[in-house]
PDB file of C-alpha atoms in Angstrom:
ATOM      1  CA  UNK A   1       2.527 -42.978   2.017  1.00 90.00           C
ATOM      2  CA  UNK A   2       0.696 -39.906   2.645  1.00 97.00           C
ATOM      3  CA  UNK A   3       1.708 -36.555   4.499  1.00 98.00           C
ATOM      4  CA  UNK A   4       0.084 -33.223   4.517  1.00 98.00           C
ATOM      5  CA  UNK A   5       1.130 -30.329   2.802  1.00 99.00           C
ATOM      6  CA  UNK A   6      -0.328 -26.733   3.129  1.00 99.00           C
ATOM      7  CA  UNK A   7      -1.802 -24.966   0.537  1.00 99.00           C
ATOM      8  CA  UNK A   8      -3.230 -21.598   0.077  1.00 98.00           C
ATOM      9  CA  UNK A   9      -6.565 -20.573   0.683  1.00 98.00           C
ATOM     10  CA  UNK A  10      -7.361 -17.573  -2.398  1.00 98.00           C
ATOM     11  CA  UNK A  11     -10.266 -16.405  -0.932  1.00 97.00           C
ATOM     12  CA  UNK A  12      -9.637 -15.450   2.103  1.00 95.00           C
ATOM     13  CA  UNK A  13      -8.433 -11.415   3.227  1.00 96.00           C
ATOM     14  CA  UNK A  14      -5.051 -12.869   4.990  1.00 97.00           C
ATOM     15  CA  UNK A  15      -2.821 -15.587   4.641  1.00 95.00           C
ATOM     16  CA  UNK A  16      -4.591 -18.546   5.340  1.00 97.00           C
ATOM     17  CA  UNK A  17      -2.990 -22.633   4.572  1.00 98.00           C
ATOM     18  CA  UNK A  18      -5.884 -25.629   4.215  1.00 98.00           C
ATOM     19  CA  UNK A  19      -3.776 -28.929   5.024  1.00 99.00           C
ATOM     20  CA  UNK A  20      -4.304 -31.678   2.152  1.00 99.00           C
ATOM     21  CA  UNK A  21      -3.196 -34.809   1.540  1.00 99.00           C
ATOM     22  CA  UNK A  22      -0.043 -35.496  -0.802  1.00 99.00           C
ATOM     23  CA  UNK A  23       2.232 -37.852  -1.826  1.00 99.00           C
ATOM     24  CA  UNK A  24       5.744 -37.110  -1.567  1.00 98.00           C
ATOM     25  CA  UNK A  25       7.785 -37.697  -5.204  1.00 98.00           C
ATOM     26  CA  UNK A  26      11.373 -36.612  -4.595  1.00 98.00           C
ATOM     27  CA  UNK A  27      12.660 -33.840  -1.656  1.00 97.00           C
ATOM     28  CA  UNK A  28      10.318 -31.104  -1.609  1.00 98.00           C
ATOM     29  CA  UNK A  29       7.959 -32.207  -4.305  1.00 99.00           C
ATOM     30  CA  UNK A  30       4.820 -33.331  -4.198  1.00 99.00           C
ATOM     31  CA  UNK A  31       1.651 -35.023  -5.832  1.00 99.00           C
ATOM     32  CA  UNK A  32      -1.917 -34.187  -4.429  1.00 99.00           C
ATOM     33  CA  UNK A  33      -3.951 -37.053  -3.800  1.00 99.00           C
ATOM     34  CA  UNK A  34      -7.044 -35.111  -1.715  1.00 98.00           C
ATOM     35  CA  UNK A  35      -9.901 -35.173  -3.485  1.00 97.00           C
ATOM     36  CA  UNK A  36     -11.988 -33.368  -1.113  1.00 96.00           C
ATOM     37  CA  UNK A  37     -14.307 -31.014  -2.674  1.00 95.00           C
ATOM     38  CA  UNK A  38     -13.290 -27.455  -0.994  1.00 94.00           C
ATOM     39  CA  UNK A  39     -14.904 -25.102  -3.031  1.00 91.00           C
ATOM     40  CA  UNK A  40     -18.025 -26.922  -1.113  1.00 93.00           C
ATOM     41  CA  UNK A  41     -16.636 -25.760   1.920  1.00 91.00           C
ATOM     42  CA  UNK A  42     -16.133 -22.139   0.369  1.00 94.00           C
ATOM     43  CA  UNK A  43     -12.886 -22.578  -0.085  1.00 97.00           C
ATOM     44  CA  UNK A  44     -10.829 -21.564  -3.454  1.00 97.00           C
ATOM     45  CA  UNK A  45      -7.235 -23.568  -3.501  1.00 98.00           C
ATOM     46  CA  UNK A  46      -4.103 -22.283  -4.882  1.00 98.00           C
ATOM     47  CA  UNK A  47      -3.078 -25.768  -6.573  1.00 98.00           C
ATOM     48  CA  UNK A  48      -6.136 -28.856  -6.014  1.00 97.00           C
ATOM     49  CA  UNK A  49      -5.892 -32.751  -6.781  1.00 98.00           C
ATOM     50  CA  UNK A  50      -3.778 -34.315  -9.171  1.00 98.00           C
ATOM     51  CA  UNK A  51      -1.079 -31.117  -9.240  1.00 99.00           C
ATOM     52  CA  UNK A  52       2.456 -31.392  -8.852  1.00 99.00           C
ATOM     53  CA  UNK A  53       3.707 -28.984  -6.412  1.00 99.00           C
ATOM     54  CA  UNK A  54       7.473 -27.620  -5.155  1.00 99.00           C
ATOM     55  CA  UNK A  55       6.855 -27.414  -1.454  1.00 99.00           C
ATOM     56  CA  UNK A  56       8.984 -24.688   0.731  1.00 98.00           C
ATOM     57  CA  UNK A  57      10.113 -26.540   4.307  1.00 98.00           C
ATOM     58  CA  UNK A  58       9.292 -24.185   7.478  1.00 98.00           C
ATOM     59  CA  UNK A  59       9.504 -25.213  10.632  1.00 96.00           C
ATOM     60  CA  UNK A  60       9.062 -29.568   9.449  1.00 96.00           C
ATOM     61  CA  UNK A  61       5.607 -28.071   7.684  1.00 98.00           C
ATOM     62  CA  UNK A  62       5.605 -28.373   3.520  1.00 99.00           C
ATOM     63  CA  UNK A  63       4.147 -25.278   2.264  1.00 99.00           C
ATOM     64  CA  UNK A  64       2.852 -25.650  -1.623  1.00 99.00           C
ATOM     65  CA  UNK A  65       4.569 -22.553  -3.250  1.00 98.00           C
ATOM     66  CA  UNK A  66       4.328 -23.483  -7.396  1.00 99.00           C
ATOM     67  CA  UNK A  67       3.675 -25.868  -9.646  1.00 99.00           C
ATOM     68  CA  UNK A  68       6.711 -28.337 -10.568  1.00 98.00           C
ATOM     69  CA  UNK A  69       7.430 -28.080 -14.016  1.00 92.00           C
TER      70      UNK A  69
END
Protein backbone atom coordinates (compact mmCIF):
# COMPACT_ATOMS: atom_id res chain seq x y z
CA UNK A 1 0.00 0.00 0.00
CA UNK A 2 0.97 3.41 -0.76
CA UNK A 3 1.21 6.66 1.49
CA UNK A 4 2.85 9.93 0.85
CA UNK A 5 5.88 11.09 2.21
CA UNK A 6 7.41 14.66 1.87
CA UNK A 7 10.45 15.36 0.37
CA UNK A 8 12.53 18.36 -0.18
CA UNK A 9 12.37 20.62 -2.90
CA UNK A 10 16.51 21.85 -3.54
CA UNK A 11 15.72 24.49 -5.63
CA UNK A 12 13.68 26.49 -4.11
CA UNK A 13 14.90 29.88 -1.66
CA UNK A 14 12.83 28.39 1.52
CA UNK A 15 11.82 25.26 2.82
CA UNK A 16 9.58 23.80 0.53
CA UNK A 17 8.18 19.58 0.78
CA UNK A 18 6.76 17.97 -2.81
CA UNK A 19 4.46 14.97 -1.52
CA UNK A 20 5.43 11.55 -3.39
CA UNK A 21 4.37 8.35 -3.31
CA UNK A 22 6.17 5.59 -1.06
CA UNK A 23 5.94 2.42 0.22
CA UNK A 24 6.30 1.94 3.77
CA UNK A 25 9.19 -0.97 4.71
CA UNK A 26 9.44 -1.02 8.50
CA UNK A 27 8.47 2.18 11.10
CA UNK A 28 9.73 5.22 9.64
CA UNK A 29 11.32 3.85 6.53
CA UNK A 30 10.46 4.06 3.31
CA UNK A 31 10.79 3.00 -0.47
CA UNK A 32 9.84 5.57 -3.29
CA UNK A 33 7.69 4.24 -5.81
CA UNK A 34 6.77 7.87 -7.73
CA UNK A 35 8.08 7.95 -10.82
CA UNK A 36 6.89 11.26 -11.77
CA UNK A 37 9.33 13.21 -13.68
CA UNK A 38 9.82 16.55 -11.40
CA UNK A 39 12.69 18.03 -12.75
CA UNK A 40 9.94 18.54 -15.73
CA UNK A 41 8.04 20.45 -13.44
CA UNK A 42 11.29 22.47 -12.36
CA UNK A 43 11.62 20.79 -9.53
CA UNK A 44 15.13 19.30 -8.09
CA UNK A 45 14.32 16.43 -5.26
CA UNK A 46 16.34 15.74 -2.29
CA UNK A 47 16.01 11.76 -2.63
CA UNK A 48 13.75 10.57 -6.19
CA UNK A 49 12.37 6.97 -7.16
CA UNK A 50 13.70 3.84 -6.13
CA UNK A 51 15.58 5.47 -2.77
CA UNK A 52 15.30 4.22 0.56
CA UNK A 53 14.56 6.91 2.92
CA UNK A 54 14.41 7.32 7.10
CA UNK A 55 11.34 9.47 7.40
CA UNK A 56 11.03 11.99 10.61
CA UNK A 57 7.08 11.81 11.98
CA UNK A 58 5.57 15.51 12.54
CA UNK A 59 2.37 16.10 13.17
CA UNK A 60 1.07 12.17 11.34
CA UNK A 61 3.16 13.72 8.10
CA UNK A 62 6.54 11.49 7.09
CA UNK A 63 9.15 13.90 6.26
CA UNK A 64 12.19 12.18 4.07
CA UNK A 65 15.29 13.33 6.14
CA UNK A 66 18.31 10.68 4.74
CA UNK A 67 18.94 7.90 2.99
CA UNK A 68 18.60 4.42 4.98
CA UNK A 69 21.70 2.74 4.95
Amino acid sequence: MTTNIYVKILNEDIPVWRPVKAVCLKENIFKIVDKTDFEKLDEILEFGFDDIVVCKNSNGNFYAVKLYS
